[in-house]
PDB file of C-alpha atoms and ligand atoms in Angstrom:
ATOM      1  CA  MET A 185      20.047  21.296 -72.400  1.00 49.00           C
ATOM      2  CA  THR A 186      18.153  24.033 -70.141  1.00 54.00           C
ATOM      3  CA  ASN A 187      14.465  22.297 -71.446  1.00 56.00           C
ATOM      4  CA  ARG A 188      16.152  19.161 -69.543  1.00 58.00           C
ATOM      5  CA  ILE A 189      17.117  20.474 -66.690  1.00 45.00           C
ATOM      6  CA  ARG A 190      13.656  21.705 -66.298  1.00 53.00           C
ATOM      7  CA  THR A 191      12.174  17.936 -67.189  1.00 50.00           C
ATOM      8  CA  LEU A 192      14.313  16.883 -63.888  1.00 44.00           C
ATOM      9  CA  LEU A 193      13.723  19.243 -62.084  1.00 42.00           C
ATOM     10  CA  VAL A 194       9.488  18.985 -62.319  1.00 46.00           C
ATOM     11  CA  ALA A 195      10.418  14.600 -61.965  1.00 48.00           C
ATOM     12  CA  VAL A 196      12.438  15.937 -58.894  1.00 45.00           C
ATOM     13  CA  LEU A 197       9.343  17.731 -57.293  1.00 45.00           C
ATOM     14  CA  PHE A 198       6.640  15.254 -58.367  1.00 49.00           C
ATOM     15  CA  LEU A 199       8.073  12.555 -57.272  1.00 49.00           C
ATOM     16  CA  GLY A 200       9.113  14.148 -54.242  1.00 47.00           C
ATOM     17  CA  MET A 201       5.270  15.360 -53.501  1.00 46.00           C
ATOM     18  CA  ALA A 202       4.183  11.183 -54.233  1.00 46.00           C
ATOM     19  CA  ALA A 203       7.092  10.646 -51.614  1.00 46.00           C
ATOM     20  CA  ALA A 204       5.578  12.773 -49.016  1.00 46.00           C
ATOM     21  CA  CYS A 205       2.240  11.675 -49.710  1.00 45.00           C
ATOM     22  CA  GLY A 206       3.007   8.251 -48.723  1.00 44.00           C
ATOM     23  CA  SER A 207       4.584   8.053 -45.644  1.00 41.00           C
ATOM     24  CA  SER A 208       2.161  10.699 -44.337  1.00 40.00           C
ATOM     25  CA  SER A 209      -1.125   8.419 -45.007  1.00 39.00           C
ATOM     26  CA  SER A 210       0.891   5.454 -43.861  1.00 39.00           C
ATOM     27  CA  GLY A 211       1.871   6.930 -41.016  1.00 38.00           C
ATOM     28  CA  GLY A 212      -1.872   7.698 -40.288  1.00 37.00           C
ATOM     29  CA  SER A 213      -3.474   4.019 -41.263  1.00 37.00           C
ATOM     30  CA  THR A 214      -0.165   2.545 -38.391  1.00 38.00           C
ATOM     31  CA  GLY A 215      -1.192   4.903 -35.875  1.00 36.00           C
ATOM     32  CA  GLY A 216      -4.954   3.787 -36.358  1.00 35.00           C
ATOM     33  CA  SER A 217      -4.586   0.664 -35.924  1.00 36.00           C
ATOM     34  CA  GLY A 218      -1.863  -0.037 -33.685  1.00 36.00           C
ATOM     35  CA  SER A 219      -4.146   1.171 -31.435  1.00 37.00           C
ATOM     36  CA  GLY A 220      -5.425  -2.744 -30.635  1.00 39.00           C
ATOM     37  CA  SER A 221      -2.128  -2.701 -29.245  1.00 41.00           C
ATOM     38  CA  GLY A 222      -1.748  -0.710 -26.530  1.00 46.00           C
ATOM     39  CA  SER A 223       0.088  -0.470 -23.869  1.00 53.00           C
ATOM     40  CA  THR A 224      -2.350  -0.852 -21.334  1.00 60.00           C
ATOM     41  CA  ALA A 225      -3.199  -4.409 -20.630  1.00 65.00           C
ATOM     42  CA  SER A 226      -4.979  -6.618 -17.614  1.00 67.00           C
ATOM     43  CA  GLY A 227      -3.270  -9.363 -16.298  1.00 85.00           C
ATOM     44  CA  ASN A 228      -0.999 -10.285 -13.655  1.00 96.00           C
ATOM     45  CA  THR A 229       3.080 -10.684 -15.547  1.00 97.00           C
ATOM     46  CA  VAL A 230       5.438  -7.558 -16.523  1.00 98.00           C
ATOM     47  CA  THR A 231       7.757  -8.853 -19.265  1.00 98.00           C
ATOM     48  CA  ILE A 232      10.918  -6.720 -19.163  1.00 98.00           C
ATOM     49  CA  GLN A 233      12.354  -6.816 -22.964  1.00 98.00           C
ATOM     50  CA  SER A 234      14.159  -4.219 -25.238  1.00 98.00           C
ATOM     51  CA  PHE A 235      14.540  -1.784 -22.525  1.00 98.00           C
ATOM     52  CA  GLN A 236      11.609  -1.649 -21.095  1.00 98.00           C
ATOM     53  CA  PHE A 237       8.685  -3.134 -19.147  1.00 98.00           C
ATOM     54  CA  HIS A 238       5.717  -4.580 -21.442  1.00 98.00           C
ATOM     55  CA  PRO A 239       2.694  -3.929 -20.453  1.00 98.00           C
ATOM     56  CA  ALA A 240       4.371  -0.283 -19.388  1.00 98.00           C
ATOM     57  CA  THR A 241       0.746  -0.153 -17.229  1.00 98.00           C
ATOM     58  CA  LEU A 242      -0.519  -3.154 -16.102  1.00 98.00           C
ATOM     59  CA  THR A 243      -4.072  -2.766 -13.940  1.00 97.00           C
ATOM     60  CA  VAL A 244      -5.120  -5.788 -11.719  1.00 97.00           C
ATOM     61  CA  LYS A 245      -7.070  -6.402  -8.648  1.00 97.00           C
ATOM     62  CA  ALA A 246      -5.905  -6.229  -4.824  1.00 97.00           C
ATOM     63  CA  GLY A 247      -4.316  -8.973  -3.506  1.00 97.00           C
ATOM     64  CA  THR A 248      -2.741  -9.953  -7.267  1.00 97.00           C
ATOM     65  CA  LYS A 249       0.831 -11.530  -7.499  1.00 97.00           C
ATOM     66  CA  VAL A 250       2.180  -9.794 -10.564  1.00 98.00           C
ATOM     67  CA  THR A 251       5.416 -11.168 -11.515  1.00 98.00           C
ATOM     68  CA  PHE A 252       8.749  -9.488 -13.627  1.00 98.00           C
ATOM     69  CA  THR A 253      10.451 -11.537 -16.033  1.00 98.00           C
ATOM     70  CA  ASN A 254      13.885 -10.338 -17.378  1.00 98.00           C
ATOM     71  CA  GLU A 255      13.808 -11.583 -21.026  1.00 98.00           C
ATOM     72  CA  ASP A 256      16.586  -8.742 -22.282  1.00 98.00           C
ATOM     73  CA  GLY A 257      20.370  -9.816 -21.551  1.00 98.00           C
ATOM     74  CA  THR A 258      21.372  -7.745 -19.536  1.00 98.00           C
ATOM     75  CA  PRO A 259      20.582  -7.461 -15.669  1.00 98.00           C
ATOM     76  CA  HIS A 260      17.415  -5.000 -15.121  1.00 98.00           C
ATOM     77  CA  THR A 261      15.029  -3.941 -11.711  1.00 98.00           C
ATOM     78  CA  ALA A 262      11.615  -3.306 -11.257  1.00 98.00           C
ATOM     79  CA  THR A 263      11.570  -0.605  -7.789  1.00 98.00           C
ATOM     80  CA  ALA A 264       8.906   0.895  -6.741  1.00 98.00           C
ATOM     81  CA  ASN A 265       9.911   4.860  -7.298  1.00 97.00           C
ATOM     82  CA  PRO A 266       8.485   6.999  -5.290  1.00 96.00           C
ATOM     83  CA  GLY A 267       8.037   4.481  -2.203  1.00 93.00           C
ATOM     84  CA  SER A 268       9.921   1.552  -1.030  1.00 94.00           C
ATOM     85  CA  SER A 269       7.254  -1.140  -1.330  1.00 96.00           C
ATOM     86  CA  PHE A 270       8.666  -3.206  -3.768  1.00 98.00           C
ATOM     87  CA  ASP A 271      12.093  -3.811  -4.552  1.00 98.00           C
ATOM     88  CA  SER A 272      12.903  -6.521  -7.476  1.00 98.00           C
ATOM     89  CA  GLY A 273      16.909  -6.463  -7.024  1.00 98.00           C
ATOM     90  CA  SER A 274      18.951  -7.279 -10.142  1.00 98.00           C
ATOM     91  CA  LEU A 275      17.009  -9.941 -12.216  1.00 98.00           C
ATOM     92  CA  SER A 276      19.427 -11.722 -14.457  1.00 98.00           C
ATOM     93  CA  LYS A 277      18.191 -12.971 -18.270  1.00 98.00           C
ATOM     94  CA  GLY A 278      15.090 -15.350 -17.672  1.00 98.00           C
ATOM     95  CA  GLN A 279      14.823 -14.615 -13.998  1.00 98.00           C
ATOM     96  CA  SER A 280      11.992 -12.904 -12.220  1.00 98.00           C
ATOM     97  CA  PHE A 281      10.422 -11.699  -9.209  1.00 98.00           C
ATOM     98  CA  THR A 282       6.677 -12.161  -7.892  1.00 98.00           C
ATOM     99  CA  PHE A 283       5.131  -9.342  -5.249  1.00 98.00           C
ATOM    100  CA  THR A 284       1.132  -9.597  -4.126  1.00 98.00           C
ATOM    101  CA  PHE A 285      -0.240  -6.022  -4.677  1.00 98.00           C
ATOM    102  CA  SER A 286      -2.284  -6.410  -2.223  1.00 97.00           C
ATOM    103  CA  LYS A 287      -3.322  -2.705  -1.284  1.00 97.00           C
ATOM    104  CA  PRO A 288      -5.575  -0.807  -3.952  1.00 98.00           C
ATOM    105  CA  GLY A 289      -3.663   2.434  -5.301  1.00 97.00           C
ATOM    106  CA  THR A 290      -1.175   3.708  -8.268  1.00 98.00           C
ATOM    107  CA  TYR A 291       2.663   2.252  -7.757  1.00 98.00           C
ATOM    108  CA  THR A 292       5.104   3.391 -10.759  1.00 98.00           C
ATOM    109  CA  TYR A 293       8.326   1.702 -10.697  1.00 98.00           C
ATOM    110  CA  ILE A 294      11.801   2.327 -12.932  1.00 98.00           C
ATOM    111  CA  CYS A 295      14.598   0.188 -13.599  1.00 98.00           C
ATOM    112  CA  ASN A 296      17.629   0.846 -10.771  1.00 97.00           C
ATOM    113  CA  PHE A 297      19.943   0.380 -13.510  1.00 98.00           C
ATOM    114  CA  HIS A 298      18.227   2.223 -16.493  1.00 98.00           C
ATOM    115  CA  GLN A 299      16.141   4.983 -14.504  1.00 96.00           C
ATOM    116  CA  THR A 300      14.697   6.383 -17.920  1.00 97.00           C
ATOM    117  CA  MET A 301      12.605   2.950 -18.445  1.00 98.00           C
ATOM    118  CA  LYS A 302       9.514   3.195 -15.852  1.00 98.00           C
ATOM    119  CA  GLY A 303       5.840   1.221 -15.366  1.00 98.00           C
ATOM    120  CA  THR A 304       2.917   1.309 -13.421  1.00 98.00           C
ATOM    121  CA  ILE A 305       0.553  -1.219 -11.988  1.00 98.00           C
ATOM    122  CA  VAL A 306      -2.499   0.253 -11.212  1.00 98.00           C
ATOM    123  CA  VAL A 307      -3.755  -2.191  -8.504  1.00 98.00           C
ATOM    124  CA  GLN A 308      -8.148  -1.801  -7.911  1.00 97.00           C
TER     125      GLN A 308
HETATM  126 CU1  LIG B  73      17.147  -1.822 -16.458  1.00 69.43          CU
END
């Protein structure tokens, strides 16, 4: 009886250690390969999806027209914050807003409805 319990305990401990090792190693490998699809990108479009701006940081050259498109069923905005350089107003699903960034600088913006949504446009 006692031996059986001890065997069970050892088995449980062993399984627990194996599980811990497995999860830590797989987490490390996904972190490494995931860097390729980082949130910084070039181009001239920002997609609003799943309550996030994609890419979170977009780098463009001065004079670039940037288009923000909402793909969520929920209305969102792209609103300069701090500052008042641009404001898309409420964008329903499928609607987009285009703004020309003519002056170099770093423009941070939020969604007025969900102020935890943050994005950055870097104008070079
Ligand atoms: Cu929003």
